[in-house]
């Protein structure tokens, strides 16, 4: 049964009223890693895996939330003002709180949640969950917010209610995504542009290392500081740059003596990554998969050697997959030190590639590789 029929039927059985159904996708980021906090560009797309909900006002003094994937429910007669013990419902109540902050009191409601966005795989299941509720509340209770404000609401739920200082990309992508397109998002102005990306006979395949090394958050902070330090040093020389976004390769190289080796490498990566992202947009628009793939490999090389946020497992996957028939290119995706690699693969070769790389990974690390096959999708919508 199609998912909205299944959700509706579940809802009707539970609450004896007809719901409306909404969904919002998980996301990938094609290229543009660690560029967001340097006020550069990112290139996310919605994927064809969604967090879907059936929802209706309850007409009573109670709200009931059902997470079908977890077989859990949560009933309350007041919306909590801050994070409480039921972990997953906090994402929903965080959205309620963000509406309230904007003067919109959400009345009690019933909702059933079902998602096929894998949790913790780097595809942003949490952003999909926040985004679908933000979108649904706005429609059902006619709050009149535009998609950008809904993005801010979903981000606020994660930052302030959940307490996780993520950037805006995940929610932006989940809410704004467009089938057969990537979003070229300027993290400085939040201006964006849809760039056509018809995958045609190709698929995005994600290989999940199933590891998360401890280093991730401390190294993330170090990288941010190194980037700031490069900008500070240029500003001491009379520039007035707010971020690495303003720094060109020529400028970096002509001031080479100002920087430590690490600072130089970090900045070089960020500057080149923004250029690569532009070239990647041109390549996918032309459907030049060979070029797009080689830019992914270059990006990985930069993340591995200049930005130094990769790890043995990620490098192994990229290294071993890139020679296989049907693979255009691959790179680590996300903050680093674990998570997924993103691979651009000819559809007819996907099964073969998955088999080969799973065997190799198991052999090397003793870990069963997880994988996800994705196409692009539209953003938050009623369905
Ligand atoms: P991700 O990288 O996938 O976003 P997070 O740790 O940020 O991982 O968010 C995962 C959390 O989001 C889960 O632990 C759960 O609380 C919530 N969540 C995700 N998917 C679902 C779902 N299908 N049903 C209920 N809660 C979900
Ligand atoms: Mg998340």
PDB file of N, CA, C and O and ligand atoms in Angstrom, residues 124 126-127 158, ligand 2:
ATOM      1  N   UNK A 124      20.292  13.100   7.798  1.00  0.00           N
ATOM      2  CA  UNK A 124      19.477  14.090   8.510  1.00  0.00           C
ATOM      3  C   UNK A 124      18.033  13.671   8.732  1.00  0.00           C
ATOM      4  O   UNK A 124      17.096  14.364   8.350  1.00  0.00           O
ATOM      5  N   UNK A 126      16.668  13.768  11.528  1.00  0.00           N
ATOM      6  CA  UNK A 126      16.090  14.725  12.485  1.00  0.00           C
ATOM      7  C   UNK A 126      15.569  15.968  11.758  1.00  0.00           C
ATOM      8  O   UNK A 126      14.497  16.468  12.074  1.00  0.00           O
ATOM      9  N   UNK A 127      16.314  16.448  10.769  1.00  0.00           N
ATOM     10  CA  UNK A 127      15.852  17.627  10.015  1.00  0.00           C
ATOM     11  C   UNK A 127      14.576  17.301   9.248  1.00  0.00           C
ATOM     12  O   UNK A 127      13.668  18.133   9.146  1.00  0.00           O
ATOM     13  N   UNK A 158      16.080  22.417  16.534  1.00  0.00           N
ATOM     14  CA  UNK A 158      17.291  21.597  16.728  1.00  0.00           C
ATOM     15  C   UNK A 158      18.308  22.341  17.602  1.00  0.00           C
ATOM     16  O   UNK A 158      18.903  21.759  18.505  1.00  0.00           O
TER      17      UNK A 158
HETATM   18 MG1  LIG B   2      20.336  15.199  12.777  1.00  0.00          MG
END
